[in-house]
Coordinates of C-alpha atoms and ligand atoms in Angstrom, one line a residue:
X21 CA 76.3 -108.6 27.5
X22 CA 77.6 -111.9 28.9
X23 CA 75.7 -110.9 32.1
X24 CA 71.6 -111.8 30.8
X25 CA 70.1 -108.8 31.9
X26 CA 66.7 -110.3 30.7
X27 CA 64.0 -110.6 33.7
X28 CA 66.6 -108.9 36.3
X29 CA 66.4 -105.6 38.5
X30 CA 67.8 -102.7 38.6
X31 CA 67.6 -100.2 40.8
X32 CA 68.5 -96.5 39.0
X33 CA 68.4 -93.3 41.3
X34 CA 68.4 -90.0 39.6
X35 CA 66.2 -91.3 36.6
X36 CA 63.9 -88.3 36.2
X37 CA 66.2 -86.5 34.1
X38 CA 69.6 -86.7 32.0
X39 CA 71.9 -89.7 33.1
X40 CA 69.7 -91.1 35.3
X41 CA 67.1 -91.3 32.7
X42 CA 69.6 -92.0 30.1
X43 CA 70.5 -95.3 31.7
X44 CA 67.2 -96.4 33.2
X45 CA 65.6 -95.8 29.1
X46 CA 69.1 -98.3 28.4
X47 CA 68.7 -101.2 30.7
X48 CA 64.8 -101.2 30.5
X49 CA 65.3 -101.9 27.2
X50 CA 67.9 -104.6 27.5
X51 CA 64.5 -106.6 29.0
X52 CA 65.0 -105.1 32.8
X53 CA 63.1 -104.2 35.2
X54 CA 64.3 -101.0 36.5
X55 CA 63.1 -99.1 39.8
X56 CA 63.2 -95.5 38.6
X57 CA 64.1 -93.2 41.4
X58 CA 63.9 -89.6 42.1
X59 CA 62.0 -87.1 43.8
X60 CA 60.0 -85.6 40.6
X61 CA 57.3 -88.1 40.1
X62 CA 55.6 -86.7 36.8
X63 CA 58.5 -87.2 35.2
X64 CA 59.2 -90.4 36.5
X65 CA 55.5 -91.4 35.5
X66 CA 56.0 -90.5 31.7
X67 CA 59.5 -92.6 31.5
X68 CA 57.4 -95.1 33.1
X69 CA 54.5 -95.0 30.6
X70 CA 57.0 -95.2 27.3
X71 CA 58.8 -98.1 29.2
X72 CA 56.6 -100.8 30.8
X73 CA 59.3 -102.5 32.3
X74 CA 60.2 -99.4 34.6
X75 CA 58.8 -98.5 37.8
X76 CA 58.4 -95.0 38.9
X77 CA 59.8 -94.7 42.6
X78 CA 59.8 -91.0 44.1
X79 CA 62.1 -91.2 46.8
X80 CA 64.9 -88.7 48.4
X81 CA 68.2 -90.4 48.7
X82 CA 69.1 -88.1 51.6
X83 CA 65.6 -90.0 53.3
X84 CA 67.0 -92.7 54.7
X85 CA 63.6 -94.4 55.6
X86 CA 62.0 -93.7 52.1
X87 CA 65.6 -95.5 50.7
X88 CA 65.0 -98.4 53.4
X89 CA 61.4 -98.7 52.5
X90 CA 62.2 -99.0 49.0
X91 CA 64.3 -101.7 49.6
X92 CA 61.4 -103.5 51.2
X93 CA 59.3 -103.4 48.1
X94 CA 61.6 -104.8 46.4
X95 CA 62.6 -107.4 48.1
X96 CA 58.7 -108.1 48.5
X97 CA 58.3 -107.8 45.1
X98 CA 61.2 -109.4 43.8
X99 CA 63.7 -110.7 46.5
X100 CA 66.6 -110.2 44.9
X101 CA 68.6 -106.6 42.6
X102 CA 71.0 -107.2 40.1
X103 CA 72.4 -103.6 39.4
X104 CA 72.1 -100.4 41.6
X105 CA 72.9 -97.6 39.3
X106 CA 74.1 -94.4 42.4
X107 CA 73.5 -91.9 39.9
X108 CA 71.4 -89.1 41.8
X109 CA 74.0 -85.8 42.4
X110 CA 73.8 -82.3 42.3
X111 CA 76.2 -79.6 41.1
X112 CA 77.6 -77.1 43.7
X113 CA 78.4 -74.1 44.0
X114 CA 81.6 -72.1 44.6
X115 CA 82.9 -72.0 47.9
X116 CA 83.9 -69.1 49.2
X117 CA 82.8 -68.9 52.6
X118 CA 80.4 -69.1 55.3
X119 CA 77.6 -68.4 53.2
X120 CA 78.3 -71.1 51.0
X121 CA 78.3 -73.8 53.5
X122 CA 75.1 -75.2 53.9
X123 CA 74.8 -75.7 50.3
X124 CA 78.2 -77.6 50.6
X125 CA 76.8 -79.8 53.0
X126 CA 73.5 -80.5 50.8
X127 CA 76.1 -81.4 47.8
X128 CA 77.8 -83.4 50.2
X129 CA 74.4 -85.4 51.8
X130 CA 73.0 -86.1 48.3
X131 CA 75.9 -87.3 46.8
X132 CA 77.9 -89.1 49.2
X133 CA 75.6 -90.0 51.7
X134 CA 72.8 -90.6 49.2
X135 CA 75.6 -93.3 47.7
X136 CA 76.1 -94.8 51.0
X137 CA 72.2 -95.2 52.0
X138 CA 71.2 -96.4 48.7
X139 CA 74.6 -98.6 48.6
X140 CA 73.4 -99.5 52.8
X141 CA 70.0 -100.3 51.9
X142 CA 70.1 -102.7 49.0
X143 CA 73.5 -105.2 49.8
X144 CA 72.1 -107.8 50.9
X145 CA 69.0 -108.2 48.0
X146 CA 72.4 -107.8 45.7
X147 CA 74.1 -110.7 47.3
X148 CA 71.2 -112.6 46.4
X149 CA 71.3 -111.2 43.2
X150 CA 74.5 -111.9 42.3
X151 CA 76.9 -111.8 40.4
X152 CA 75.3 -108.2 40.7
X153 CA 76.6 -104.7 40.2
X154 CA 77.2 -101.6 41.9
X155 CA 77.9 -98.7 39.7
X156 CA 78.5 -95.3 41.1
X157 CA 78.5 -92.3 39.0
X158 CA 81.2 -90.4 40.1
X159 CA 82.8 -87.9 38.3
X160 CA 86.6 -87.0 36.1
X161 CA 85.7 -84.0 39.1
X162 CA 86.2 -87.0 41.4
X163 CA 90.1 -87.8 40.5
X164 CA 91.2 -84.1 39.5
X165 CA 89.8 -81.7 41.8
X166 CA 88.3 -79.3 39.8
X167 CA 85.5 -77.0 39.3
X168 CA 83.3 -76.6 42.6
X169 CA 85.5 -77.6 45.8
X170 CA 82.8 -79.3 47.6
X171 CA 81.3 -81.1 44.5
X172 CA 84.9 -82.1 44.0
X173 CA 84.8 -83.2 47.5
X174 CA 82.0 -85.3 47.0
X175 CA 83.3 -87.3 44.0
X176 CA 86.2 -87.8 45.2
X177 CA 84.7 -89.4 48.3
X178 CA 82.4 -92.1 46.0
X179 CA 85.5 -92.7 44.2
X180 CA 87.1 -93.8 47.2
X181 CA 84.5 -95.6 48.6
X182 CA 84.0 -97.1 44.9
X183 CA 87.7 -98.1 44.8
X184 CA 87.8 -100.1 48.5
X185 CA 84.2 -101.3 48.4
X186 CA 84.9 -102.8 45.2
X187 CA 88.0 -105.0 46.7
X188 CA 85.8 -106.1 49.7
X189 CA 82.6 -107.6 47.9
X190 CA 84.5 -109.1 45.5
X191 CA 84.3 -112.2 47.7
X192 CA 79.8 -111.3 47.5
X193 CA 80.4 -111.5 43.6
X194 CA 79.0 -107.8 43.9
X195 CA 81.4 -105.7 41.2
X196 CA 81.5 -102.4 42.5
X197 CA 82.3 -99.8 39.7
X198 CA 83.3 -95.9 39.6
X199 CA 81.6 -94.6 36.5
X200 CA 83.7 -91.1 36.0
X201 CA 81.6 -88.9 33.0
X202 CA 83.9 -85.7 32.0
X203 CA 81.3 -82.6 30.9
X204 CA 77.9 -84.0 29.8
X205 CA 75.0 -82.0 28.9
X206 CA 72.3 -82.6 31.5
X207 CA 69.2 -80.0 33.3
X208 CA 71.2 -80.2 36.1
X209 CA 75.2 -79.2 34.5
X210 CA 73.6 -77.4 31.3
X211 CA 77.6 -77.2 30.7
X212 CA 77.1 -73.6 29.1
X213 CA 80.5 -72.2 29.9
X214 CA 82.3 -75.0 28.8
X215 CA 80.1 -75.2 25.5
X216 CA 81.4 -71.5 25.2
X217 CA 85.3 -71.8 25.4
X218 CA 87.8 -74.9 24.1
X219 CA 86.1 -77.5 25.9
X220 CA 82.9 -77.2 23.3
X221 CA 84.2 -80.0 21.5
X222 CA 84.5 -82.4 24.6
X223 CA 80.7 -81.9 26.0
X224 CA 79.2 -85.1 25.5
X225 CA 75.2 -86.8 25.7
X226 CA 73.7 -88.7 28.4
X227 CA 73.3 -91.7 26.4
X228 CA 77.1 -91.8 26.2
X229 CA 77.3 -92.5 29.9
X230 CA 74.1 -95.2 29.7
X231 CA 76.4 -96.9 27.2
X232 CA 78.7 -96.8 29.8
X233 CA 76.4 -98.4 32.5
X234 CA 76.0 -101.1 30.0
X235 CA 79.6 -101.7 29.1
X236 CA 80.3 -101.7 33.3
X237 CA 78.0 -104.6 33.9
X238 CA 78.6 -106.6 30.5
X239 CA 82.5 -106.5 31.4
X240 CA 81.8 -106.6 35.4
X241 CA 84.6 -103.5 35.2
X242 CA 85.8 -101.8 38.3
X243 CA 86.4 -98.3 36.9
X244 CA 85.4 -96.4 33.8
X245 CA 85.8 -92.9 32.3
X246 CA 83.8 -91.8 30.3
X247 CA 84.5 -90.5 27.2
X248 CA 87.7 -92.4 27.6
X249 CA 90.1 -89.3 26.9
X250 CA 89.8 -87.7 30.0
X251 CA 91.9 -90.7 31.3
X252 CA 94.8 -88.6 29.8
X253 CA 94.4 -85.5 32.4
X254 CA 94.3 -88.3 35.0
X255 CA 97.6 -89.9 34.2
X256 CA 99.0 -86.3 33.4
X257 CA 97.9 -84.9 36.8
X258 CA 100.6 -87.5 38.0
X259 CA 103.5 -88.0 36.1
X260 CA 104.0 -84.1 34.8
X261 CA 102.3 -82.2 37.2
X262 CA 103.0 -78.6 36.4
X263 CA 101.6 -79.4 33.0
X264 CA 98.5 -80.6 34.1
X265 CA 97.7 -77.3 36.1
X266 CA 98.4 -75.2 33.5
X267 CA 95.5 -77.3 31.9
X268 CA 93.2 -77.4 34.7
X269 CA 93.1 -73.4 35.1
X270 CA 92.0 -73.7 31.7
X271 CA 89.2 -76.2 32.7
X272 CA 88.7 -74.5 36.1
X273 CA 87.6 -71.3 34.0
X274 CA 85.0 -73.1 32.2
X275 CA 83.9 -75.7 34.1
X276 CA 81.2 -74.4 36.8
X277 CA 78.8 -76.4 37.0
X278 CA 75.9 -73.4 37.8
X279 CA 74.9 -70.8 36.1
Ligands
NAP27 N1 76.5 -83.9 33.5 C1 77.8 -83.9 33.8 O1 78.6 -83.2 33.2 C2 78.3 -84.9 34.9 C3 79.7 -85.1 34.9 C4 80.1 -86.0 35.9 C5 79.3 -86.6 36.8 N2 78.0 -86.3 36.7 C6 77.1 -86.9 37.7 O2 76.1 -87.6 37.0 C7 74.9 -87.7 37.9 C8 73.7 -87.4 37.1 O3 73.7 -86.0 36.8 P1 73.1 -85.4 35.5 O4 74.2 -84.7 34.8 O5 72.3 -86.4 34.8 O6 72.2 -84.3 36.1 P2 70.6 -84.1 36.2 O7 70.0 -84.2 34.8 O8 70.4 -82.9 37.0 O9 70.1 -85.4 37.0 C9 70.3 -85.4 38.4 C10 69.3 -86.5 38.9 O10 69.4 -86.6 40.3 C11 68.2 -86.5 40.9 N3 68.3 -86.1 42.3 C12 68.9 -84.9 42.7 N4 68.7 -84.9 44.1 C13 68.1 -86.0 44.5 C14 67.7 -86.5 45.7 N5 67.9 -85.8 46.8 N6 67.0 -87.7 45.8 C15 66.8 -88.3 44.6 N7 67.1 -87.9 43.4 C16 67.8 -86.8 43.3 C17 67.4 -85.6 40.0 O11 66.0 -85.8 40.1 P3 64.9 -85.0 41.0 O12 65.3 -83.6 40.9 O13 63.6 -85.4 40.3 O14 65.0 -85.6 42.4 C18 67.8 -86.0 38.7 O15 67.1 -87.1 38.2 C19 75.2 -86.8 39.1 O16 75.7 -87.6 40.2 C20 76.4 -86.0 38.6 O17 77.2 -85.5 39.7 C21 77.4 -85.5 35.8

């Protein structure tokens, strides 16, 4: 790391369980002190009692005051955050109608506006924490449409708000990244369909995408994918389109991220 990450915060949301947790074990072990935020607090507790350095924070992202009040503490306790991992998401489910719409919307709260509170709540402690880092865990689902429309819709939205955000606080020295994992194996996408068809061999671990995290602040990078092959479909999806939808019905079929 050419950024000293060594007596700094981080803030991690989404850390009681696979990526989340993945990346908050990762940077509190790189000699951060990392706020550890979700909504389950035993878990958070036990990540906290293996790693001293990490502070277990249960807070809803779709709360705005328990994000803002979190932002208080620590700028009381700290005055200053040098990385904001916006990692909290949930799958969705299909959408096939009126029935399916108020979970669209939830998919929709937690994931985008859960980005944008977080994102809201803790600019100006990362201005004074700069050169600081925002890294957004987006999604491959975020550049290719596919699987669950509105978790699609979602992704795609914090890679768009990833994309200009990180060209306007550039001038804040505040790198703004979209972190884009293809099929991980997490609680929340158990991946079992894809582990079952052609894509087995592409499902990846949670540590993969820490590793990631880590690469994004030691090379202040703007965009990664992660593993880097799914770059391919993206570049694909563009210059020989009928090709890549022949592809994506394949990955349609097995990618559903429920059960
Ligand atoms: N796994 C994949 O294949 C994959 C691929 C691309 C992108 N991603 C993205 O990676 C991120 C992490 O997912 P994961 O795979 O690690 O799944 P996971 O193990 O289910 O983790 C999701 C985390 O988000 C937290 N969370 C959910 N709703 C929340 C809320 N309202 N407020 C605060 N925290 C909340 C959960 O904690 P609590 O339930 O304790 O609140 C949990 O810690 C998500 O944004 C997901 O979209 C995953």
């Amino acid at each position: 790391m050419t950024f000293d990450p060594r007596g700094k915060v981080a803030v991690v949301t989404g850390a009681s369980s696979g990526i989340g947790e993945a990346t908050t074990r990762r940077l509190a072990t790189a000699g951060m002190t990392v706020y550890a935020v979700a909504r389950r607090t035993d878990r958070l507790e036990q990540l906290a009692r293996r790693h001293p350095t990490v502070v277990p924070c249960t807070v809803d992202v779709t709360d705005r005051d328990a994000v803002d009040a979190l932002a208080r503490r620590v700028r009381d306790e700290h005055g200053f955050c040098s990385v904001l991992v916006n990692n909290a998401g949930i799958g969705g489910g299909a959408f096939d109608g009126r029935g399916d719409l108020d979970d669209a919307l939830r998919t929709l709260d937690v994931n985008v506006n859960g980005v944008l509170r977080c994102t809201a709540a803790f600019a100006d402690l990362l201005e004074a924490g700069a050169p600081a880092f925002v890294v957004n865990v987006a999604s491959v689902a975020g550049k290719l449409g596919i699987g669950p429309a509105a978790y699609a819709a979602s992704k795609f939205a914090v890679v768009g708000f990833s994309e200009a955000l990180a060209l306007s606080w550039r001038s804040r020295r505040i790198t703004v990244c979209q972190l884009n994992p293809g099929f991980i194996e997490t609680e929340g996408f158990p991946q079992t369909q894809a582990k079952r068809g052609p894509m087995a061999r592409l499902v990846g671990r949670p540590e993969l995408v820490a590793d990631a995290v880590v690469d994004v602040i030691a090379h202040a990078r703007t965009e990664r994918t992660v593993p880097a092959f799914y770059r391919a479909f993206v570049t694909l999806r563009h210059l020989a389109p009928p090709l890549y939808t022949a592809i994506a019905r394949r990955m349609e079929r097995a990618g559903g991220t429920r059960d």
